[in-house]
mmCIF file of C-alpha atoms and ligand atoms in Angstrom:
data_model
loop_
_atom_site.group_PDB
_atom_site.id
_atom_site.type_symbol
_atom_site.label_atom_id
_atom_site.label_comp_id
_atom_site.label_asym_id
_atom_site.label_seq_id
_atom_site.Cartn_x
_atom_site.Cartn_y
_atom_site.Cartn_z
ATOM 1 C CA MET A 1215 -35.575 -14.240 3.839
ATOM 2 C CA ARG A 1216 -31.839 -13.774 3.735
ATOM 3 C CA LYS A 1217 -30.082 -12.606 6.891
ATOM 4 C CA GLN A 1218 -28.401 -9.206 6.870
ATOM 5 C CA ALA A 1219 -24.665 -9.398 7.534
ATOM 6 C CA ILE A 1220 -21.298 -7.688 7.285
ATOM 7 C CA LEU A 1221 -18.721 -9.476 5.139
ATOM 8 C CA ILE A 1222 -15.005 -9.192 5.955
ATOM 9 C CA THR A 1223 -12.512 -10.730 3.536
ATOM 10 C CA GLY A 1224 -8.985 -11.379 4.778
ATOM 11 C CA ALA A 1225 -10.488 -11.651 8.248
ATOM 12 C CA SER A 1226 -7.528 -13.626 9.641
ATOM 13 C CA GLY A 1227 -5.065 -10.888 8.720
ATOM 14 C CA GLU A 1228 -3.804 -8.143 11.007
ATOM 15 C CA ILE A 1229 -6.501 -5.595 10.184
ATOM 16 C CA GLY A 1230 -9.186 -8.296 9.978
ATOM 17 C CA GLN A 1231 -8.593 -9.620 13.487
ATOM 18 C CA ALA A 1232 -8.708 -6.140 15.012
ATOM 19 C CA LEU A 1233 -11.763 -5.142 12.985
ATOM 20 C CA VAL A 1234 -13.730 -8.253 14.012
ATOM 21 C CA GLN A 1235 -12.979 -7.521 17.665
ATOM 22 C CA SER A 1236 -14.097 -3.936 17.324
ATOM 23 C CA LEU A 1237 -17.297 -4.643 15.379
ATOM 24 C CA HIS A 1238 -18.171 -7.378 17.835
ATOM 25 C CA GLU A 1239 -17.708 -5.000 20.782
ATOM 26 C CA GLN A 1240 -19.964 -2.466 19.076
ATOM 27 C CA GLY A 1241 -22.667 -5.108 18.701
ATOM 28 C CA SER A 1242 -22.827 -4.957 14.923
ATOM 29 C CA LEU A 1243 -24.828 -7.093 12.501
ATOM 30 C CA PRO A 1244 -23.619 -10.710 12.242
ATOM 31 C CA ILE A 1245 -20.116 -10.869 10.746
ATOM 32 C CA ILE A 1246 -19.108 -13.335 8.059
ATOM 33 C CA ALA A 1247 -15.357 -13.742 8.303
ATOM 34 C CA LEU A 1248 -13.903 -15.050 5.048
ATOM 35 C CA ASP A 1249 -10.253 -16.042 4.756
ATOM 36 C CA ILE A 1250 -8.191 -18.626 2.963
ATOM 37 C CA GLN A 1251 -6.461 -19.339 6.306
ATOM 38 C CA PRO A 1252 -8.332 -20.724 9.305
ATOM 39 C CA LEU A 1253 -9.442 -18.051 11.763
ATOM 40 C CA PRO A 1254 -7.499 -17.809 15.031
ATOM 41 C CA GLU A 1255 -9.171 -19.834 17.788
ATOM 42 C CA GLY A 1256 -10.352 -16.875 19.906
ATOM 43 C CA MET A 1257 -12.130 -15.242 16.972
ATOM 44 C CA ARG A 1258 -14.341 -18.066 15.825
ATOM 45 C CA GLN A 1259 -17.139 -17.590 18.329
ATOM 46 C CA LEU A 1260 -17.455 -13.902 17.390
ATOM 47 C CA VAL A 1261 -18.280 -14.524 13.729
ATOM 48 C CA THR A 1262 -19.590 -16.917 11.133
ATOM 49 C CA PRO A 1263 -16.274 -18.285 9.880
ATOM 50 C CA LEU A 1264 -15.923 -19.124 6.220
ATOM 51 C CA GLN A 1265 -12.675 -20.642 5.016
ATOM 52 C CA GLY A 1266 -12.131 -20.209 1.299
ATOM 53 C CA ASP A 1267 -10.709 -18.272 -1.598
ATOM 54 C CA ILE A 1268 -12.128 -14.906 -2.733
ATOM 55 C CA LEU A 1269 -11.543 -16.164 -6.285
ATOM 56 C CA ASP A 1270 -13.973 -19.051 -5.755
ATOM 57 C CA ARG A 1271 -17.121 -17.804 -7.525
ATOM 58 C CA SER A 1272 -19.297 -20.676 -6.325
ATOM 59 C CA LEU A 1273 -18.390 -19.904 -2.711
ATOM 60 C CA LEU A 1274 -19.410 -16.266 -3.217
ATOM 61 C CA SER A 1275 -22.669 -17.340 -4.893
ATOM 62 C CA ARG A 1276 -23.500 -19.654 -1.982
ATOM 63 C CA LEU A 1277 -22.736 -16.807 0.374
ATOM 64 C CA ILE A 1278 -25.174 -14.381 -1.211
ATOM 65 C CA SER A 1279 -27.872 -17.018 -1.509
ATOM 66 C CA GLU A 1280 -27.920 -17.062 2.286
ATOM 67 C CA TYR A 1281 -26.955 -13.534 3.316
ATOM 68 C CA GLU A 1282 -27.830 -9.989 2.381
ATOM 69 C CA ILE A 1283 -24.493 -8.192 2.582
ATOM 70 C CA VAL A 1284 -24.958 -4.681 3.910
ATOM 71 C CA THR A 1285 -21.308 -3.671 4.331
ATOM 72 C CA LEU A 1286 -18.250 -5.316 2.850
ATOM 73 C CA PHE A 1287 -14.756 -4.734 4.230
ATOM 74 C CA HIS A 1288 -12.473 -6.114 1.553
ATOM 75 C CA LEU A 1289 -9.159 -6.606 3.327
ATOM 76 C CA ALA A 1290 -7.761 -9.699 1.575
ATOM 77 C CA ALA A 1291 -4.543 -8.947 -0.335
ATOM 78 C CA LEU A 1292 -1.005 -10.117 -1.001
ATOM 79 C CA LEU A 1293 1.246 -7.393 0.461
ATOM 80 C CA SER A 1294 4.084 -5.574 -1.244
ATOM 81 C CA THR A 1295 7.080 -7.846 -0.608
ATOM 82 C CA ARG A 1296 5.214 -11.099 -1.096
ATOM 83 C CA ALA A 1297 3.580 -9.785 -4.275
ATOM 84 C CA GLU A 1298 7.000 -9.124 -5.847
ATOM 85 C CA PHE A 1299 7.863 -12.837 -5.657
ATOM 86 C CA THR A 1300 4.677 -13.888 -7.453
ATOM 87 C CA PRO A 1301 3.390 -10.808 -9.311
ATOM 88 C CA GLU A 1302 0.876 -12.716 -11.450
ATOM 89 C CA ALA A 1303 -0.608 -14.484 -8.425
ATOM 90 C CA ALA A 1304 -0.756 -11.108 -6.646
ATOM 91 C CA HIS A 1305 -2.613 -9.639 -9.590
ATOM 92 C CA ARG A 1306 -5.110 -12.488 -9.459
ATOM 93 C CA VAL A 1307 -5.782 -12.099 -5.737
ATOM 94 C CA ASN A 1308 -5.518 -8.327 -5.493
ATOM 95 C CA VAL A 1309 -7.247 -7.310 -8.727
ATOM 96 C CA GLU A 1310 -9.409 -10.239 -9.884
ATOM 97 C CA GLY A 1311 -10.429 -10.884 -6.268
ATOM 98 C CA THR A 1312 -11.452 -7.249 -5.836
ATOM 99 C CA LEU A 1313 -13.302 -7.234 -9.151
ATOM 100 C CA SER A 1314 -15.280 -10.254 -8.158
ATOM 101 C CA LEU A 1315 -16.248 -8.720 -4.796
ATOM 102 C CA LEU A 1316 -17.190 -5.452 -6.479
ATOM 103 C CA GLN A 1317 -19.479 -7.447 -8.771
ATOM 104 C CA LEU A 1318 -20.985 -9.189 -5.754
ATOM 105 C CA ALA A 1319 -21.581 -5.833 -4.018
ATOM 106 C CA ALA A 1320 -23.013 -4.319 -7.210
ATOM 107 C CA GLU A 1321 -25.464 -7.182 -7.548
ATOM 108 C CA GLN A 1322 -26.402 -6.991 -3.867
ATOM 109 C CA SER A 1323 -27.010 -3.241 -4.177
ATOM 110 C CA GLU A 1324 -29.468 -3.897 -7.016
ATOM 111 C CA TRP A 1325 -31.282 -6.602 -5.063
ATOM 112 C CA ARG A 1326 -31.567 -4.487 -1.943
ATOM 113 C CA GLY A 1327 -32.442 -1.290 -3.824
ATOM 114 C CA GLU A 1328 -29.884 0.330 -1.533
ATOM 115 C CA PRO A 1329 -26.119 0.740 -1.928
ATOM 116 C CA VAL A 1330 -23.847 -1.795 -0.255
ATOM 117 C CA LYS A 1331 -20.979 -0.012 1.483
ATOM 118 C CA PHE A 1332 -17.707 -1.308 0.047
ATOM 119 C CA ILE A 1333 -14.800 -0.347 2.310
ATOM 120 C CA PHE A 1334 -11.353 -0.807 0.845
ATOM 121 C CA PRO A 1335 -7.966 -0.305 2.517
ATOM 122 C CA SER A 1336 -5.388 1.017 0.089
ATOM 123 C CA SER A 1337 -1.843 1.982 0.973
ATOM 124 C CA ILE A 1338 1.126 4.349 0.756
ATOM 125 C CA ALA A 1339 2.301 1.793 -1.817
ATOM 126 C CA ALA A 1340 -0.046 3.539 -4.288
ATOM 127 C CA TYR A 1341 2.602 6.288 -4.406
ATOM 128 C CA GLY A 1342 5.965 6.098 -6.105
ATOM 129 C CA LEU A 1343 8.510 8.884 -5.790
ATOM 130 C CA PRO A 1344 11.341 8.629 -8.288
ATOM 131 C CA ASP A 1345 14.298 9.480 -5.986
ATOM 132 C CA LEU A 1346 15.250 10.635 -2.491
ATOM 133 C CA GLU A 1347 15.539 14.271 -3.524
ATOM 134 C CA THR A 1348 11.915 14.278 -4.674
ATOM 135 C CA LYS A 1349 10.900 12.370 -1.535
ATOM 136 C CA THR A 1350 12.469 15.115 0.586
ATOM 137 C CA SER A 1351 10.840 17.960 -1.308
ATOM 138 C CA TYR A 1352 7.341 16.363 -1.374
ATOM 139 C CA ALA A 1353 7.241 15.349 2.262
ATOM 140 C CA ARG A 1354 3.460 15.276 2.740
ATOM 141 C CA VAL A 1355 1.898 13.960 -0.445
ATOM 142 C CA ARG A 1356 -1.721 14.582 -1.358
ATOM 143 C CA GLU A 1357 -3.972 11.872 -2.795
ATOM 144 C CA TRP A 1358 -3.536 12.835 -6.459
ATOM 145 C CA GLU A 1359 0.237 13.363 -6.388
ATOM 146 C CA TRP A 1360 2.936 10.855 -7.374
ATOM 147 C CA ASN A 1361 0.551 8.036 -8.244
ATOM 148 C CA TYR A 1362 3.327 6.060 -9.934
ATOM 149 C CA PRO A 1363 3.676 2.900 -7.837
ATOM 150 C CA ARG A 1364 6.681 0.711 -8.399
ATOM 151 C CA THR A 1365 5.387 -2.514 -6.878
ATOM 152 C CA MET A 1366 2.774 -4.942 -8.162
ATOM 153 C CA TYR A 1367 0.879 -4.454 -4.904
ATOM 154 C CA GLY A 1368 0.930 -0.646 -5.330
ATOM 155 C CA CYS A 1369 -0.279 -0.938 -8.951
ATOM 156 C CA ASN A 1370 -3.029 -3.315 -7.817
ATOM 157 C CA LYS A 1371 -4.190 -0.974 -5.050
ATOM 158 C CA LEU A 1372 -4.219 2.104 -7.283
ATOM 159 C CA TYR A 1373 -6.142 0.326 -10.031
ATOM 160 C CA CYS A 1374 -8.648 -1.199 -7.583
ATOM 161 C CA GLU A 1375 -9.314 2.285 -6.178
ATOM 162 C CA GLN A 1376 -10.278 3.304 -9.710
ATOM 163 C CA LEU A 1377 -12.358 0.157 -10.187
ATOM 164 C CA GLY A 1378 -14.215 0.926 -6.951
ATOM 165 C CA ILE A 1379 -14.957 4.458 -8.115
ATOM 166 C CA TYR A 1380 -16.105 3.114 -11.492
ATOM 167 C CA PHE A 1381 -18.480 0.619 -9.857
ATOM 168 C CA SER A 1382 -19.920 3.332 -7.623
ATOM 169 C CA LYS A 1383 -20.415 5.953 -10.342
ATOM 170 C CA HIS A 1384 -20.366 4.595 -13.864
ATOM 171 C CA TYR A 1385 -21.195 0.879 -13.737
ATOM 172 C CA ARG A 1386 -23.598 -0.086 -16.542
ATOM 173 C CA GLN A 1387 -23.647 3.541 -17.714
ATOM 174 C CA LEU A 1388 -25.155 2.550 -21.070
ATOM 175 C CA ALA A 1389 -27.989 0.443 -19.626
ATOM 176 C CA ALA A 1390 -31.573 1.673 -20.084
ATOM 177 C CA ASP A 1391 -32.124 1.939 -16.320
ATOM 178 C CA ARG A 1392 -29.553 3.351 -13.965
ATOM 179 C CA PRO A 1393 -28.691 0.580 -11.478
ATOM 180 C CA VAL A 1394 -28.515 1.130 -7.737
ATOM 181 C CA MET A 1395 -24.769 1.384 -7.359
ATOM 182 C CA LEU A 1396 -22.514 0.435 -4.486
ATOM 183 C CA ASP A 1397 -21.000 3.009 -2.142
ATOM 184 C CA PHE A 1398 -17.209 2.735 -2.458
ATOM 185 C CA ARG A 1399 -14.991 4.302 0.230
ATOM 186 C CA CYS A 1400 -11.257 3.876 0.599
ATOM 187 C CA VAL A 1401 -8.426 4.867 2.942
ATOM 188 C CA ARG A 1402 -4.756 4.864 2.042
ATOM 189 C CA PHE A 1403 -2.974 3.544 5.112
ATOM 190 C CA PRO A 1404 0.625 4.151 6.152
ATOM 191 C CA GLY A 1405 2.630 1.246 7.649
ATOM 192 C CA LEU A 1406 0.405 -0.341 10.307
ATOM 193 C CA ILE A 1407 1.610 -1.662 13.660
ATOM 194 C CA SER A 1408 -0.332 -4.024 15.882
ATOM 195 C CA ALA A 1409 0.636 -5.071 19.394
ATOM 196 C CA PHE A 1410 -1.200 -8.373 19.003
ATOM 197 C CA THR A 1411 -0.146 -9.681 15.593
ATOM 198 C CA VAL A 1412 3.147 -9.705 13.682
ATOM 199 C CA PRO A 1413 2.961 -8.645 10.037
ATOM 200 C CA SER A 1414 4.205 -10.808 7.198
ATOM 201 C CA GLY A 1415 4.787 -10.144 3.529
ATOM 202 C CA GLY A 1416 4.918 -6.346 3.740
ATOM 203 C CA THR A 1417 7.792 -3.904 3.258
ATOM 204 C CA SER A 1418 6.888 -1.550 6.111
ATOM 205 C CA ASP A 1419 7.298 -4.581 8.410
ATOM 206 C CA TYR A 1420 10.721 -3.478 9.738
ATOM 207 C CA GLY A 1421 9.031 -1.172 12.284
ATOM 208 C CA PRO A 1422 6.776 -3.753 13.931
ATOM 209 C CA GLU A 1423 9.444 -6.469 13.531
ATOM 210 C CA MET A 1424 11.971 -4.358 15.489
ATOM 211 C CA LEU A 1425 9.533 -3.945 18.323
ATOM 212 C CA HIS A 1426 8.290 -7.542 18.512
ATOM 213 C CA ALA A 1427 11.887 -8.844 18.337
ATOM 214 C CA ALA A 1428 13.005 -6.475 21.123
ATOM 215 C CA ALA A 1429 10.152 -7.573 23.396
ATOM 216 C CA GLN A 1430 11.196 -11.213 22.931
ATOM 217 C CA GLY A 1431 14.911 -10.505 23.442
ATOM 218 C CA ILE A 1432 15.693 -11.602 19.872
ATOM 219 C CA PRO A 1433 18.383 -9.706 17.897
ATOM 220 C CA TYR A 1434 17.023 -7.950 14.803
ATOM 221 C CA ASP A 1435 18.688 -6.865 11.548
ATOM 222 C CA CYS A 1436 16.718 -3.964 10.106
ATOM 223 C CA PHE A 1437 16.411 -4.328 6.320
ATOM 224 C CA VAL A 1438 16.402 -0.574 5.544
ATOM 225 C CA ARG A 1439 18.924 2.245 6.164
ATOM 226 C CA GLU A 1440 18.644 4.248 9.357
ATOM 227 C CA ASP A 1441 17.493 7.450 7.588
ATOM 228 C CA VAL A 1442 14.598 5.778 5.716
ATOM 229 C CA ARG A 1443 11.372 7.543 6.689
ATOM 230 C CA ILE A 1444 7.725 6.591 6.193
ATOM 231 C CA PRO A 1445 4.499 7.256 8.103
ATOM 232 C CA PHE A 1446 3.075 4.718 10.561
ATOM 233 C CA MET A 1447 -0.150 4.173 12.457
ATOM 234 C CA VAL A 1448 -1.158 1.835 15.260
ATOM 235 C CA MET A 1449 -3.968 -0.639 14.720
ATOM 236 C CA PRO A 1450 -6.620 1.015 16.947
ATOM 237 C CA ASP A 1451 -6.353 4.149 14.784
ATOM 238 C CA ALA A 1452 -6.547 2.079 11.588
ATOM 239 C CA ILE A 1453 -9.785 0.517 12.817
ATOM 240 C CA LYS A 1454 -11.061 3.907 13.921
ATOM 241 C CA ALA A 1455 -10.387 5.257 10.400
ATOM 242 C CA LEU A 1456 -12.234 2.372 8.709
ATOM 243 C CA LEU A 1457 -15.243 2.702 10.996
ATOM 244 C CA MET A 1458 -15.395 6.504 10.846
ATOM 245 C CA LEU A 1459 -15.280 6.440 7.057
ATOM 246 C CA THR A 1460 -17.961 3.734 6.956
ATOM 247 C CA GLN A 1461 -20.245 5.864 9.105
ATOM 248 C CA ALA A 1462 -19.536 9.244 7.482
ATOM 249 C CA PRO A 1463 -22.635 10.839 5.885
ATOM 250 C CA GLN A 1464 -22.397 10.402 2.120
ATOM 251 C CA GLU A 1465 -23.161 14.074 1.458
ATOM 252 C CA ASN A 1466 -20.001 15.135 3.344
ATOM 253 C CA LEU A 1467 -17.699 13.080 1.137
ATOM 254 C CA LYS A 1468 -16.248 14.986 -1.803
ATOM 255 C CA ARG A 1469 -13.774 12.240 -2.624
ATOM 256 C CA GLN A 1470 -13.745 8.467 -2.285
ATOM 257 C CA VAL A 1471 -10.059 7.821 -1.589
ATOM 258 C CA PHE A 1472 -8.512 9.416 1.502
ATOM 259 C CA ASN A 1473 -5.036 9.499 2.994
ATOM 260 C CA VAL A 1474 -4.957 8.831 6.731
ATOM 261 C CA THR A 1475 -1.898 8.909 8.934
ATOM 262 C CA SER A 1476 -0.629 9.514 12.460
ATOM 263 C CA PHE A 1477 3.173 9.858 12.811
ATOM 264 C CA SER A 1478 6.221 9.688 10.616
ATOM 265 C CA LEU A 1479 9.527 8.226 11.863
ATOM 266 C CA SER A 1480 12.881 7.348 10.370
ATOM 267 C CA ALA A 1481 14.101 3.798 11.021
ATOM 268 C CA GLU A 1482 16.604 5.223 13.522
ATOM 269 C CA GLU A 1483 13.949 7.261 15.347
ATOM 270 C CA PHE A 1484 11.883 4.064 15.526
ATOM 271 C CA ARG A 1485 14.889 2.159 16.885
ATOM 272 C CA GLN A 1486 15.588 4.830 19.516
ATOM 273 C CA ARG A 1487 12.005 4.634 20.743
ATOM 274 C CA VAL A 1488 12.267 0.857 20.993
ATOM 275 C CA LEU A 1489 15.534 1.197 22.949
ATOM 276 C CA VAL A 1490 13.913 3.558 25.474
ATOM 277 C CA HIS A 1491 11.550 0.755 26.466
ATOM 278 C CA PHE A 1492 13.789 -2.259 25.788
ATOM 279 C CA PRO A 1493 17.333 -0.980 26.539
ATOM 280 C CA ALA A 1494 18.900 -4.413 25.975
ATOM 281 C CA ALA A 1495 17.452 -4.733 22.451
ATOM 282 C CA GLN A 1496 20.017 -5.653 19.795
ATOM 283 C CA ILE A 1497 18.916 -3.856 16.638
ATOM 284 C CA THR A 1498 21.437 -3.452 13.835
ATOM 285 C CA TYR A 1499 21.154 -2.374 10.217
ATOM 286 C CA LYS A 1500 21.584 -4.834 7.382
ATOM 287 C CA PRO A 1501 19.890 -3.096 4.453
ATOM 288 C CA ASP A 1502 18.400 -5.206 1.707
ATOM 289 C CA LEU A 1503 18.916 -2.744 -1.143
ATOM 290 C CA LYS A 1504 15.953 -4.008 -3.128
ATOM 291 C CA ARG A 1505 13.386 -3.880 -0.330
ATOM 292 C CA GLN A 1506 14.838 -0.577 0.803
ATOM 293 C CA GLY A 1507 14.371 0.746 -2.746
ATOM 294 C CA ILE A 1508 10.648 0.076 -2.397
ATOM 295 C CA VAL A 1509 10.429 1.961 0.914
ATOM 296 C CA ASP A 1510 12.489 4.816 -0.580
ATOM 297 C CA SER A 1511 9.776 5.233 -3.232
ATOM 298 C CA TRP A 1512 7.063 5.664 -0.577
ATOM 299 C CA PRO A 1513 6.327 9.139 0.804
ATOM 300 C CA ALA A 1514 7.919 10.350 4.035
ATOM 301 C CA ASP A 1515 4.479 11.502 5.184
ATOM 302 C CA LEU A 1516 0.891 11.790 3.980
ATOM 303 C CA ASP A 1517 -1.364 14.827 3.808
ATOM 304 C CA ASP A 1518 -4.608 13.661 5.407
ATOM 305 C CA SER A 1519 -6.326 17.062 5.498
ATOM 306 C CA ALA A 1520 -9.187 15.925 3.214
ATOM 307 C CA ALA A 1521 -10.104 13.163 5.690
ATOM 308 C CA CYS A 1522 -9.821 15.636 8.593
ATOM 309 C CA ARG A 1523 -12.129 18.123 6.879
ATOM 310 C CA GLN A 1524 -14.693 15.781 5.355
ATOM 311 C CA TRP A 1525 -15.214 13.178 8.063
ATOM 312 C CA ASP A 1526 -13.454 14.662 11.101
ATOM 313 C CA TRP A 1527 -10.605 12.175 10.959
ATOM 314 C CA GLN A 1528 -8.036 12.503 13.706
ATOM 315 C CA PRO A 1529 -5.784 9.782 15.079
ATOM 316 C CA ASP A 1530 -5.969 9.101 18.813
ATOM 317 C CA TYR A 1531 -2.350 7.978 19.021
ATOM 318 C CA ASP A 1532 0.695 10.124 18.223
ATOM 319 C CA ALA A 1533 4.133 8.478 18.417
ATOM 320 C CA ASP A 1534 4.485 8.944 22.193
ATOM 321 C CA ARG A 1535 1.064 7.618 23.026
ATOM 322 C CA SER A 1536 1.420 4.747 20.526
ATOM 323 C CA PHE A 1537 4.582 3.467 22.196
ATOM 324 C CA ASP A 1538 3.805 4.344 25.814
ATOM 325 C CA GLU A 1539 0.148 3.372 26.053
ATOM 326 C CA TYR A 1540 -0.567 0.854 23.307
ATOM 327 C CA LEU A 1541 2.476 -0.886 21.826
ATOM 328 C CA VAL A 1542 4.901 -1.393 24.697
ATOM 329 C CA PRO A 1543 2.449 -2.474 27.446
ATOM 330 C CA ASN A 1544 0.531 -4.860 25.179
ATOM 331 C CA ILE A 1545 3.568 -6.363 23.444
ATOM 332 C CA THR A 1546 5.348 -6.830 26.771
ATOM 333 C CA ARG A 1547 2.310 -8.591 28.207
ATOM 334 C CA ARG A 1548 1.919 -10.726 25.095
ATOM 335 C CA TYR A 1549 5.424 -12.215 25.296
ATOM 336 C CA GLN A 1550 5.384 -12.471 29.085
ATOM 337 C CA VAL A 1551 2.291 -14.638 28.819
ATOM 338 C CA VAL A 1552 3.850 -16.721 26.017
ATOM 339 C CA ASN A 1553 7.100 -17.198 27.971
ATOM 340 C CA GLU A 1554 5.485 -18.065 31.303
ATOM 341 C CA PRO A 1555 5.826 -21.778 32.227
HETATM 342 C C1 AKB B 2599 3.210 -3.358 2.965
HETATM 343 O O1 AKB B 2599 4.311 -3.109 3.473
HETATM 344 O O2 AKB B 2599 3.054 -3.929 1.886
HETATM 345 C C2 AKB B 2599 1.978 -2.846 3.676
HETATM 346 C C3 AKB B 2599 1.590 -1.508 3.156
HETATM 347 C C4 AKB B 2599 2.473 -0.356 3.378
HETATM 348 O O3 AKB B 2599 0.554 -1.385 2.581
HETATM 349 N N1 AKB B 2599 2.213 -2.790 5.076
#
């Protein structure tokens, strides 16, 4: 008999590390943690680590010969800035990788006679507003508005949302027997901020970078203008959103893709909050017009009322609580420990 398990791809990434911790604390099924990078030391004893590429079909086949995957959190992706340097490679990882995992989950659903839950984090990058005037007038965008991404990563996320819906509703629609289809659920995240990991390869990274630099006493040049505004969320709320959506009763869900958010700040409001806690921080503006152009195309805020109504979504951390209770104490401790002799 195969062992039941949860599969997490991109497990070494920011969301992956926090999700593993949380699932482990909840006492979940065994976790298979797949990533192309080695897992951080402290995580290895919590999971079955598997180092490899999501594009490696033989690795995925070996995996399902041993395990019955019940829930799949597909987190592996090349983020928005990195993807712009190698758009074709990003397409391979972000789209072909997702397709191959959807196929795996579809096959597993058939074998089990029960849908595999396929949980997919999408992003504000799925939106693309044409100019700042439009961004100001459509402050809180709804899921179906302005789906005109202008990054490879945003295009990949938007298309993979559609692929997920296809696999959960229409896959093999011409076959004689209707297959047992997977259960696809997706959240569109704002810029995420963790106190324990530093992001890399994203375009919302200026927020967390400001904070981590300030805590280390390192000067920081912010790569967007001071008035640039996007929504943010701290990692505990991101994990809460993924787990709440995973557990939501199917009959309550009228959609499969949901905005979630917690607070929206301009770069200057972010900087001011950092300065309250780290008054000596040296944060200046040195906009990179191209990266800033990407952030300018993202919405200033998200309308997450569908998630609130359908699965009782509510963030635990507003901006004050995020800085005062989660970010500042944990980041301060993190660098104190690192700097101690
Ligand atoms: C990125 O900046 O690419 C990500 C995102 C907003 O999805 N953090």
